[in-house]
PDB file of C-alpha atoms in Angstrom:
ATOM      1  CA  MET A 219      50.084  18.110 -23.862  1.00 70.00           C
ATOM      2  CA  GLU A 220      47.281  20.143 -25.397  1.00 88.00           C
ATOM      3  CA  LEU A 221      47.861  18.420 -28.738  1.00 95.00           C
ATOM      4  CA  PHE A 222      46.093  15.372 -27.329  1.00 95.00           C
ATOM      5  CA  ARG A 223      43.075  17.399 -26.291  1.00 95.00           C
ATOM      6  CA  ALA A 224      42.950  18.905 -29.783  1.00 96.00           C
ATOM      7  CA  LEU A 225      43.254  15.522 -31.506  1.00 97.00           C
ATOM      8  CA  GLY A 226      40.548  14.081 -29.285  1.00 96.00           C
ATOM      9  CA  SER A 227      38.115  16.853 -30.168  1.00 96.00           C
ATOM     10  CA  LEU A 228      38.629  16.245 -33.893  1.00 97.00           C
ATOM     11  CA  ILE A 229      37.138  12.739 -33.819  1.00 97.00           C
ATOM     12  CA  GLU A 230      33.815  14.206 -32.704  1.00 95.00           C
ATOM     13  CA  SER A 231      31.177  15.580 -35.072  1.00 94.00           C
ATOM     14  CA  PRO A 232      32.724  18.488 -37.031  1.00 94.00           C
ATOM     15  CA  SER A 233      32.064  22.084 -36.018  1.00 93.00           C
ATOM     16  CA  ARG A 234      33.425  25.470 -37.090  1.00 92.00           C
ATOM     17  CA  GLU A 235      35.886  25.326 -34.201  1.00 94.00           C
ATOM     18  CA  HIS A 236      37.384  22.182 -35.724  1.00 96.00           C
ATOM     19  CA  GLU A 237      38.614  24.133 -38.739  1.00 95.00           C
ATOM     20  CA  ARG A 238      40.663  26.420 -36.482  1.00 96.00           C
ATOM     21  CA  ILE A 239      42.042  23.496 -34.466  1.00 97.00           C
ATOM     22  CA  ALA A 240      42.963  21.491 -37.568  1.00 96.00           C
ATOM     23  CA  GLU A 241      44.770  24.452 -39.110  1.00 96.00           C
ATOM     24  CA  ALA A 242      46.689  25.102 -35.888  1.00 96.00           C
ATOM     25  CA  ILE A 243      48.107  21.556 -35.772  1.00 96.00           C
ATOM     26  CA  GLY A 244      48.760  21.237 -39.476  1.00 96.00           C
ATOM     27  CA  LEU A 245      45.902  18.976 -40.542  1.00 97.00           C
ATOM     28  CA  PRO A 246      43.761  19.338 -43.680  1.00 97.00           C
ATOM     29  CA  ARG A 247      40.384  20.990 -43.451  1.00 96.00           C
ATOM     30  CA  PRO A 248      37.890  18.797 -41.553  1.00 96.00           C
ATOM     31  CA  PRO A 249      35.137  17.130 -43.602  1.00 95.00           C
ATOM     32  CA  THR A 250      31.411  17.688 -43.421  1.00 95.00           C
ATOM     33  CA  ARG A 251      29.211  16.061 -40.801  1.00 96.00           C
ATOM     34  CA  SER A 252      27.948  13.714 -43.479  1.00 96.00           C
ATOM     35  CA  VAL A 253      31.463  12.436 -44.177  1.00 97.00           C
ATOM     36  CA  HIS A 254      32.104  12.132 -40.427  1.00 97.00           C
ATOM     37  CA  GLY A 255      28.967  10.022 -40.139  1.00 96.00           C
ATOM     38  CA  THR A 256      29.986   7.736 -42.996  1.00 96.00           C
ATOM     39  CA  ILE A 257      33.573   7.226 -41.866  1.00 97.00           C
ATOM     40  CA  VAL A 258      33.444   7.550 -38.069  1.00 97.00           C
ATOM     41  CA  ALA A 259      30.015   7.619 -36.450  1.00 95.00           C
ATOM     42  CA  TYR A 260      28.541   4.613 -38.295  1.00 94.00           C
ATOM     43  CA  GLN A 261      31.690   2.516 -38.722  1.00 96.00           C
ATOM     44  CA  ARG A 262      34.719   3.430 -36.616  1.00 97.00           C
ATOM     45  CA  TYR A 263      33.192   3.916 -33.184  1.00 97.00           C
ATOM     46  CA  PRO A 264      35.713   5.865 -31.015  1.00 97.00           C
ATOM     47  CA  TYR A 265      35.101   3.931 -27.797  1.00 97.00           C
ATOM     48  CA  ALA A 266      37.721   1.764 -26.099  1.00 97.00           C
ATOM     49  CA  SER A 267      35.133  -0.799 -24.985  1.00 96.00           C
ATOM     50  CA  VAL A 268      34.200  -1.647 -28.592  1.00 97.00           C
ATOM     51  CA  TYR A 269      37.758  -2.851 -29.261  1.00 98.00           C
ATOM     52  CA  LEU A 270      38.752  -4.225 -25.859  1.00 97.00           C
ATOM     53  CA  GLY A 271      35.529  -5.921 -24.745  1.00 95.00           C
ATOM     54  CA  PRO A 272      34.760  -9.543 -25.678  1.00 94.00           C
ATOM     55  CA  GLU A 273      31.303  -8.477 -26.880  1.00 94.00           C
ATOM     56  CA  GLY A 274      32.627  -5.887 -29.357  1.00 94.00           C
ATOM     57  CA  MET A 275      30.089  -3.370 -28.092  1.00 93.00           C
ATOM     58  CA  MET A 276      30.094  -0.213 -26.009  1.00 92.00           C
ATOM     59  CA  GLY A 277      30.025  -0.657 -22.252  1.00 90.00           C
ATOM     60  CA  GLY A 278      30.808  -3.723 -20.199  1.00 90.00           C
ATOM     61  CA  GLU A 279      33.956  -4.472 -18.232  1.00 89.00           C
ATOM     62  CA  ALA A 280      36.203  -2.460 -20.560  1.00 88.00           C
ATOM     63  CA  ARG A 281      34.275   0.729 -19.839  1.00 90.00           C
ATOM     64  CA  ASP A 282      34.101  -0.122 -16.133  1.00 91.00           C
ATOM     65  CA  ARG A 283      37.906  -0.276 -16.034  1.00 91.00           C
ATOM     66  CA  VAL A 284      38.137   3.256 -17.408  1.00 90.00           C
ATOM     67  CA  ALA A 285      35.490   4.498 -14.977  1.00 89.00           C
ATOM     68  CA  GLY A 286      37.340   2.927 -12.051  1.00 90.00           C
ATOM     69  CA  PHE A 287      40.587   4.522 -13.162  1.00 89.00           C
ATOM     70  CA  SER A 288      38.924   7.945 -13.401  1.00 87.00           C
ATOM     71  CA  ARG A 289      37.391   7.589  -9.935  1.00 86.00           C
ATOM     72  CA  ALA A 290      40.773   6.653  -8.494  1.00 86.00           C
ATOM     73  CA  LEU A 291      42.119   9.956  -9.827  1.00 84.00           C
ATOM     74  CA  GLY A 292      39.206  11.846  -8.297  1.00 80.00           C
ATOM     75  CA  VAL A 293      37.774  12.696 -11.699  1.00 78.00           C
ATOM     76  CA  ASP A 294      34.008  12.679 -12.035  1.00 70.00           C
ATOM     77  CA  ALA A 295      33.049   9.748 -14.255  1.00 61.00           C
ATOM     78  CA  GLU A 296      31.401  10.762 -17.511  1.00 62.00           C
ATOM     79  CA  THR A 297      28.722   8.793 -19.322  1.00 61.00           C
ATOM     80  CA  GLU A 298      31.202   8.306 -22.154  1.00 77.00           C
ATOM     81  CA  GLU A 299      34.403   7.943 -20.138  1.00 88.00           C
ATOM     82  CA  ASP A 300      35.859   5.451 -22.642  1.00 93.00           C
ATOM     83  CA  HIS A 301      35.298   7.779 -25.621  1.00 95.00           C
ATOM     84  CA  LEU A 302      38.609   8.628 -27.289  1.00 97.00           C
ATOM     85  CA  ALA A 303      38.100  12.366 -26.769  1.00 95.00           C
ATOM     86  CA  SER A 304      37.585  11.807 -23.028  1.00 94.00           C
ATOM     87  CA  LEU A 305      40.666   9.572 -22.739  1.00 95.00           C
ATOM     88  CA  LEU A 306      42.906  12.005 -24.616  1.00 96.00           C
ATOM     89  CA  GLY A 307      41.510  14.893 -22.574  1.00 94.00           C
ATOM     90  CA  LEU A 308      42.393  13.016 -19.396  1.00 94.00           C
ATOM     91  CA  LEU A 309      45.919  12.398 -20.701  1.00 94.00           C
ATOM     92  CA  ALA A 310      46.321  16.125 -21.381  1.00 93.00           C
ATOM     93  CA  ALA A 311      45.029  16.885 -17.873  1.00 92.00           C
ATOM     94  CA  LEU A 312      47.514  14.463 -16.284  1.00 92.00           C
ATOM     95  CA  ASP A 313      50.354  16.119 -18.167  1.00 89.00           C
ATOM     96  CA  GLY A 314      49.247  19.481 -16.787  1.00 89.00           C
ATOM     97  CA  TRP A 315      48.843  18.238 -13.212  1.00 88.00           C
ATOM     98  CA  GLN A 316      52.266  16.660 -13.296  1.00 82.00           C
ATOM     99  CA  ARG A 317      53.943  19.859 -14.497  1.00 84.00           C
ATOM    100  CA  GLU A 318      52.224  21.928 -11.808  1.00 81.00           C
ATOM    101  CA  GLU A 319      52.805  19.500  -8.929  1.00 77.00           C
ATOM    102  CA  ARG A 320      55.526  20.574  -6.477  1.00 81.00           C
ATOM    103  CA  THR A 321      55.569  17.468  -4.291  1.00 88.00           C
ATOM    104  CA  GLU A 322      57.914  14.760  -5.550  1.00 84.00           C
ATOM    105  CA  ALA A 323      55.833  11.886  -4.192  1.00 84.00           C
ATOM    106  CA  ARG A 324      52.706  13.154  -5.936  1.00 85.00           C
ATOM    107  CA  ARG A 325      54.605  13.687  -9.174  1.00 85.00           C
ATOM    108  CA  VAL A 326      55.665  10.045  -9.042  1.00 87.00           C
ATOM    109  CA  LEU A 327      52.047   8.956  -8.504  1.00 89.00           C
ATOM    110  CA  LEU A 328      50.859  11.127 -11.387  1.00 88.00           C
ATOM    111  CA  ASP A 329      53.583   9.685 -13.611  1.00 89.00           C
ATOM    112  CA  GLN A 330      52.384   6.178 -12.732  1.00 92.00           C
ATOM    113  CA  ALA A 331      48.778   7.158 -13.456  1.00 93.00           C
ATOM    114  CA  ARG A 332      49.818   8.608 -16.805  1.00 93.00           C
ATOM    115  CA  MET A 333      51.599   5.381 -17.724  1.00 94.00           C
ATOM    116  CA  THR A 334      48.560   3.322 -16.727  1.00 95.00           C
ATOM    117  CA  LEU A 335      46.259   5.469 -18.831  1.00 95.00           C
ATOM    118  CA  VAL A 336      48.491   5.180 -21.878  1.00 96.00           C
ATOM    119  CA  TRP A 337      49.157   1.447 -21.507  1.00 96.00           C
ATOM    120  CA  GLU A 338      45.828   0.091 -20.334  1.00 96.00           C
ATOM    121  CA  HIS A 339      43.355   2.445 -22.001  1.00 96.00           C
ATOM    122  CA  LEU A 340      44.998   3.978 -25.090  1.00 97.00           C
ATOM    123  CA  VAL A 341      47.779   2.055 -26.842  1.00 97.00           C
ATOM    124  CA  SER A 342      46.007  -1.179 -25.922  1.00 97.00           C
ATOM    125  CA  TRP A 343      43.554  -0.561 -28.779  1.00 98.00           C
ATOM    126  CA  LEU A 344      44.552   2.527 -30.740  1.00 97.00           C
ATOM    127  CA  GLY A 345      46.987   0.722 -33.041  1.00 97.00           C
ATOM    128  CA  LEU A 346      44.071  -1.342 -34.311  1.00 98.00           C
ATOM    129  CA  TYR A 347      41.647   1.570 -34.401  1.00 98.00           C
ATOM    130  CA  LEU A 348      43.936   3.989 -36.201  1.00 98.00           C
ATOM    131  CA  ALA A 349      44.906   1.323 -38.738  1.00 97.00           C
ATOM    132  CA  SER A 350      41.252   1.192 -39.805  1.00 97.00           C
ATOM    133  CA  PHE A 351      41.587   4.715 -41.243  1.00 98.00           C
ATOM    134  CA  GLU A 352      44.155   3.624 -43.831  1.00 96.00           C
ATOM    135  CA  GLY A 353      42.538   4.005 -47.221  1.00 93.00           C
ATOM    136  CA  CYS A 354      39.321   5.364 -45.702  1.00 95.00           C
ATOM    137  CA  GLY A 355      39.020   7.813 -48.582  1.00 93.00           C
ATOM    138  CA  ASP A 356      39.270  11.056 -46.611  1.00 96.00           C
ATOM    139  CA  ALA A 357      42.559  12.964 -46.394  1.00 97.00           C
ATOM    140  CA  PHE A 358      41.654  14.618 -43.080  1.00 98.00           C
ATOM    141  CA  TYR A 359      40.991  11.406 -41.159  1.00 98.00           C
ATOM    142  CA  GLU A 360      43.995   9.636 -42.649  1.00 98.00           C
ATOM    143  CA  ALA A 361      46.242  12.543 -41.594  1.00 98.00           C
ATOM    144  CA  TRP A 362      44.541  12.726 -38.173  1.00 98.00           C
ATOM    145  CA  ALA A 363      45.165   9.011 -37.556  1.00 98.00           C
ATOM    146  CA  ASN A 364      48.812   9.295 -38.604  1.00 97.00           C
ATOM    147  CA  LEU A 365      49.417  12.299 -36.342  1.00 97.00           C
ATOM    148  CA  LEU A 366      47.744  10.730 -33.327  1.00 97.00           C
ATOM    149  CA  GLY A 367      49.541   7.435 -33.818  1.00 96.00           C
ATOM    150  CA  GLY A 368      52.924   9.088 -34.201  1.00 96.00           C
ATOM    151  CA  THR A 369      52.403  11.339 -31.182  1.00 96.00           C
ATOM    152  CA  LEU A 370      51.359   8.414 -28.988  1.00 95.00           C
ATOM    153  CA  ASP A 371      54.388   6.425 -30.151  1.00 94.00           C
ATOM    154  CA  GLU A 372      56.637   9.284 -29.020  1.00 93.00           C
ATOM    155  CA  VAL A 373      54.976   9.396 -25.606  1.00 93.00           C
ATOM    156  CA  ALA A 374      55.178   5.621 -25.178  1.00 91.00           C
ATOM    157  CA  ASP A 375      58.853   5.603 -26.189  1.00 90.00           C
ATOM    158  CA  GLU A 376      59.630   8.000 -23.336  1.00 90.00           C
ATOM    159  CA  MET A 377      57.916   5.805 -20.721  1.00 88.00           C
ATOM    160  CA  ALA A 378      59.111   2.812 -18.743  1.00 86.00           C
ATOM    161  CA  LEU A 379      56.282   0.595 -19.975  1.00 87.00           C
ATOM    162  CA  PRO A 380      55.237  -2.642 -18.244  1.00 89.00           C
ATOM    163  CA  GLY A 381      56.455  -6.028 -19.400  1.00 85.00           C
ATOM    164  CA  TYR A 382      52.944  -7.473 -19.178  1.00 91.00           C
ATOM    165  CA  LEU A 383      49.980  -7.044 -21.500  1.00 96.00           C
ATOM    166  CA  PRO A 384      47.099  -4.673 -20.683  1.00 96.00           C
ATOM    167  CA  ALA A 385      44.425  -6.381 -18.599  1.00 95.00           C
ATOM    168  CA  ALA A 386      41.797  -6.343 -21.351  1.00 96.00           C
ATOM    169  CA  LEU A 387      44.105  -8.184 -23.752  1.00 97.00           C
ATOM    170  CA  ARG A 388      45.213 -10.722 -21.151  1.00 96.00           C
ATOM    171  CA  SER A 389      41.630 -11.733 -20.498  1.00 94.00           C
ATOM    172  CA  ALA A 390      40.270 -11.547 -24.066  1.00 96.00           C
ATOM    173  CA  PRO A 391      39.006 -14.910 -25.387  1.00 96.00           C
ATOM    174  CA  GLY A 392      39.795 -15.859 -28.966  1.00 97.00           C
ATOM    175  CA  LEU A 393      37.400 -16.388 -31.850  1.00 97.00           C
ATOM    176  CA  ALA A 394      34.919 -19.155 -31.033  1.00 96.00           C
ATOM    177  CA  ASP A 395      35.304 -22.373 -33.032  1.00 94.00           C
ATOM    178  CA  PRO A 396      31.779 -23.108 -34.345  1.00 92.00           C
ATOM    179  CA  ARG A 397      32.479 -26.853 -34.309  1.00 88.00           C
ATOM    180  CA  ARG A 398      32.705 -26.746 -30.527  1.00 91.00           C
ATOM    181  CA  GLU A 399      30.991 -23.547 -29.401  1.00 92.00           C
ATOM    182  CA  GLY A 400      28.261 -23.175 -31.998  1.00 90.00           C
ATOM    183  CA  GLY A 401      27.476 -20.825 -34.839  1.00 89.00           C
ATOM    184  CA  ARG A 402      26.014 -18.018 -32.755  1.00 91.00           C
ATOM    185  CA  ALA A 403      29.152 -17.620 -30.638  1.00 94.00           C
ATOM    186  CA  PHE A 404      31.262 -17.747 -33.798  1.00 95.00           C
ATOM    187  CA  LEU A 405      29.241 -15.039 -35.533  1.00 94.00           C
ATOM    188  CA  ALA A 406      29.319 -12.795 -32.458  1.00 94.00           C
ATOM    189  CA  GLY A 407      33.093 -13.207 -32.204  1.00 96.00           C
ATOM    190  CA  LEU A 408      33.621 -12.079 -35.778  1.00 97.00           C
ATOM    191  CA  LEU A 409      32.310  -8.640 -34.829  1.00 97.00           C
ATOM    192  CA  ALA A 410      34.374  -8.349 -31.616  1.00 97.00           C
ATOM    193  CA  PRO A 411      37.842  -6.989 -32.514  1.00 98.00           C
ATOM    194  CA  ALA A 412      39.488  -8.328 -29.352  1.00 98.00           C
ATOM    195  CA  ARG A 413      38.349 -11.846 -30.269  1.00 98.00           C
ATOM    196  CA  VAL A 414      39.111 -11.843 -33.986  1.00 98.00           C
ATOM    197  CA  GLY A 415      42.077  -9.433 -34.046  1.00 98.00           C
ATOM    198  CA  ALA A 416      40.570  -7.349 -36.845  1.00 98.00           C
ATOM    199  CA  ILE A 417      37.826  -4.860 -37.561  1.00 98.00           C
ATOM    200  CA  ILE A 418      35.043  -5.719 -39.990  1.00 97.00           C
ATOM    201  CA  LEU A 419      33.567  -2.444 -41.212  1.00 97.00           C
ATOM    202  CA  ARG A 420      30.356  -1.974 -43.138  1.00 95.00           C
ATOM    203  CA  ASP A 421      32.551  -1.035 -46.098  1.00 95.00           C
ATOM    204  CA  ASP A 422      34.339  -4.372 -45.748  1.00 97.00           C
ATOM    205  CA  LEU A 423      31.044  -6.222 -46.011  1.00 96.00           C
ATOM    206  CA  VAL A 424      30.178  -4.353 -49.197  1.00 95.00           C
ATOM    207  CA  ARG A 425      33.585  -5.356 -50.581  1.00 96.00           C
ATOM    208  CA  LEU A 426      33.028  -8.961 -49.462  1.00 97.00           C
ATOM    209  CA  GLY A 427      29.739  -9.068 -51.335  1.00 96.00           C
ATOM    210  CA  ASP A 428      31.279  -7.604 -54.484  1.00 96.00           C
ATOM    211  CA  GLU A 429      34.323  -9.879 -54.488  1.00 96.00           C
ATOM    212  CA  VAL A 430      32.519 -13.112 -53.647  1.00 95.00           C
ATOM    213  CA  GLY A 431      29.462 -12.253 -55.736  1.00 95.00           C
ATOM    214  CA  LEU A 432      26.865 -12.090 -52.986  1.00 92.00           C
ATOM    215  CA  ALA A 433      23.835  -9.903 -52.476  1.00 88.00           C
ATOM    216  CA  CYS A 434      24.692  -7.395 -49.735  1.00 84.00           C
ATOM    217  CA  ARG A 435      21.458  -6.629 -47.953  1.00 81.00           C
ATOM    218  CA  ALA A 436      20.844  -3.471 -45.974  1.00 79.00           C
ATOM    219  CA  GLY A 437      20.985  -3.928 -42.235  1.00 84.00           C
ATOM    220  CA  GLU A 438      23.327  -4.254 -39.277  1.00 91.00           C
ATOM    221  CA  ARG A 439      26.608  -6.113 -39.770  1.00 94.00           C
ATOM    222  CA  ARG A 440      25.435  -9.259 -37.985  1.00 93.00           C
ATOM    223  CA  TYR A 441      22.421  -9.519 -40.295  1.00 93.00           C
ATOM    224  CA  VAL A 442      24.557  -8.972 -43.402  1.00 95.00           C
ATOM    225  CA  LEU A 443      27.114 -11.581 -42.341  1.00 95.00           C
ATOM    226  CA  ARG A 444      24.351 -14.062 -41.598  1.00 93.00           C
ATOM    227  CA  SER A 445      22.934 -13.561 -45.086  1.00 94.00           C
ATOM    228  CA  PHE A 446      26.379 -14.090 -46.626  1.00 94.00           C
ATOM    229  CA  PHE A 447      26.795 -17.393 -44.787  1.00 93.00           C
ATOM    230  CA  ALA A 448      23.392 -18.478 -46.029  1.00 90.00           C
ATOM    231  CA  GLN A 449      24.331 -17.661 -49.641  1.00 92.00           C
ATOM    232  CA  ASP A 450      27.913 -18.969 -49.798  1.00 92.00           C
ATOM    233  CA  PRO A 451      29.413 -20.101 -46.494  1.00 92.00           C
ATOM    234  CA  VAL A 452      32.704 -21.360 -47.906  1.00 92.00           C
ATOM    235  CA  GLY A 453      33.307 -18.270 -50.030  1.00 94.00           C
ATOM    236  CA  THR A 454      32.483 -16.062 -47.052  1.00 95.00           C
ATOM    237  CA  LEU A 455      34.855 -17.968 -44.785  1.00 95.00           C
ATOM    238  CA  ARG A 456      37.673 -17.745 -47.309  1.00 96.00           C
ATOM    239  CA  TRP A 457      37.199 -14.007 -47.703  1.00 97.00           C
ATOM    240  CA  LEU A 458      37.152 -13.516 -43.936  1.00 98.00           C
ATOM    241  CA  ALA A 459      40.325 -15.610 -43.570  1.00 98.00           C
ATOM    242  CA  SER A 460      42.072 -13.384 -46.087  1.00 98.00           C
ATOM    243  CA  HIS A 461      40.754 -10.279 -44.313  1.00 98.00           C
ATOM    244  CA  ALA A 462      42.113 -11.455 -40.946  1.00 98.00           C
ATOM    245  CA  GLY A 463      45.441 -12.290 -42.580  1.00 98.00           C
ATOM    246  CA  ARG A 464      45.719  -8.771 -43.983  1.00 98.00           C
ATOM    247  CA  TRP A 465      45.026  -7.350 -40.538  1.00 98.00           C
ATOM    248  CA  SER A 466      47.727  -9.556 -39.024  1.00 98.00           C
ATOM    249  CA  GLU A 467      50.269  -8.047 -41.426  1.00 97.00           C
ATOM    250  CA  LYS A 468      48.898  -4.528 -40.937  1.00 96.00           C
ATOM    251  CA  LEU A 469      49.179  -4.648 -37.142  1.00 97.00           C
ATOM    252  CA  ALA A 470      52.682  -6.138 -36.925  1.00 95.00           C
ATOM    253  CA  GLY A 471      54.964  -3.447 -35.527  1.00 87.00           C
ATOM    254  CA  ARG A 472      52.149  -0.953 -34.923  1.00 91.00           C
ATOM    255  CA  GLY A 473      52.493   0.482 -31.408  1.00 90.00           C
ATOM    256  CA  PRO A 474      54.466  -0.961 -28.462  1.00 93.00           C
ATOM    257  CA  GLU A 475      55.956  -4.327 -29.367  1.00 93.00           C
ATOM    258  CA  PRO A 476      54.098  -6.603 -26.886  1.00 95.00           C
ATOM    259  CA  ILE A 477      50.741  -5.107 -27.858  1.00 96.00           C
ATOM    260  CA  ALA A 478      51.443  -5.131 -31.588  1.00 96.00           C
ATOM    261  CA  ARG A 479      52.552  -8.764 -31.355  1.00 96.00           C
ATOM    262  CA  TRP A 480      49.383  -9.694 -29.475  1.00 98.00           C
ATOM    263  CA  TRP A 481      47.024  -8.071 -31.986  1.00 98.00           C
ATOM    264  CA  SER A 482      48.908  -9.424 -34.987  1.00 98.00           C
ATOM    265  CA  GLY A 483      48.981 -12.895 -33.440  1.00 98.00           C
ATOM    266  CA  ARG A 484      45.279 -12.806 -32.597  1.00 98.00           C
ATOM    267  CA  ALA A 485      44.421 -11.931 -36.226  1.00 98.00           C
ATOM    268  CA  CYS A 486      46.755 -14.677 -37.466  1.00 98.00           C
ATOM    269  CA  GLU A 487      45.054 -17.262 -35.224  1.00 98.00           C
ATOM    270  CA  SER A 488      41.657 -16.201 -36.544  1.00 98.00           C
ATOM    271  CA  ALA A 489      42.861 -16.387 -40.148  1.00 98.00           C
ATOM    272  CA  ARG A 490      44.040 -19.961 -39.587  1.00 97.00           C
ATOM    273  CA  LEU A 491      40.738 -21.003 -38.021  1.00 97.00           C
ATOM    274  CA  LEU A 492      38.667 -19.386 -40.778  1.00 96.00           C
ATOM    275  CA  ALA A 493      40.791 -20.991 -43.498  1.00 95.00           C
ATOM    276  CA  GLU A 494      40.468 -24.376 -41.791  1.00 93.00           C
ATOM    277  CA  LEU A 495      36.708 -24.013 -41.587  1.00 93.00           C
ATOM    278  CA  ALA A 496      36.513 -23.066 -45.256  1.00 92.00           C
ATOM    279  CA  GLU A 497      38.736 -25.863 -46.492  1.00 87.00           C
ATOM    280  CA  GLY A 498      36.979 -28.425 -44.354  1.00 81.00           C
ATOM    281  CA  ALA A 499      33.605 -27.281 -45.695  1.00 61.00           C
ATOM    282  CA  VAL A 500      32.235 -27.544 -42.164  1.00 55.00           C
ATOM    283  CA  ALA A 501      29.885 -24.674 -42.888  1.00 46.00           C
ATOM    284  CA  GLU A 502      27.652 -26.946 -44.935  1.00 57.00           C
ATOM    285  CA  GLY A 503      26.397 -28.744 -41.835  1.00 53.00           C
ATOM    286  CA  SER A 504      25.371 -27.693 -38.369  1.00 51.00           C
ATOM    287  CA  VAL A 505      27.706 -24.699 -38.357  1.00 58.00           C
ATOM    288  CA  VAL A 506      25.720 -22.894 -41.028  1.00 57.00           C
ATOM    289  CA  ALA A 507      22.508 -23.655 -39.227  1.00 55.00           C
ATOM    290  CA  GLY A 508      23.875 -22.039 -36.091  1.00 62.00           C
ATOM    291  CA  VAL A 509      25.264 -19.004 -37.885  1.00 71.00           C
ATOM    292  CA  THR A 510      22.156 -18.343 -39.931  1.00 65.00           C
ATOM    293  CA  GLU A 511      19.685 -18.707 -37.043  1.00 62.00           C
ATOM    294  CA  ARG A 512      18.121 -15.444 -35.950  1.00 58.00           C
TER     295      ARG A 512
END
């Protein structure tokens, strides 16, 4: 389905060609490169490994899984094989290969590969990712996310999907409890979507600072969070608990049921832990020391 290839291209840095593509599929005019940078490039990174890996960063085992899948299909691995545009391009290619294939056995294999790509490498994280565009402030990206999500739902509904969770979700550890695993592991987990069940954007940190009354310093998210814990650990924990709770509600029913339930449940677990830490005022002792250490 060429629609997927078109949608994948539109998450990349805008070009003149994007205006033609957007018009052809009924989307608003794409924004400027500056807006793309603010909304996508510096906040909503379109890489599967960021959302499926326990580190919350590009690369690692999550990317290796995609690379292995591509090699099994005989596709040359790209340096950014887990980029959303690459994954959607591969899905479009599989659709084309399946339509052109004349051998029944090979059509069955291609159908299985298509299901694996959708289940393991797309719907496993796209419900979470696309939800982050709600209220992003740009009509194009909100419409793009809605169209991609709806189109993927239609494809998934037509498939005989597995009864088990995608591998990355099955193996994903939860948010570290700082009382047992230390402040550093806890802080790292907050920025790993697969561990916390939510995404903490730079915009969220600005909102946290405004709502709790904290000075939001310039710098990477880890540095900003560390400074918030140093200023008001309990207030920060309470805000984060509320944030995770909102994500739990937002993700319920988004995408295939087993995956939506997993993400919503993971966010709910994190919300409970964060609320417990806040109410117990554990951040005033060794936990804060661990979180605020460089």
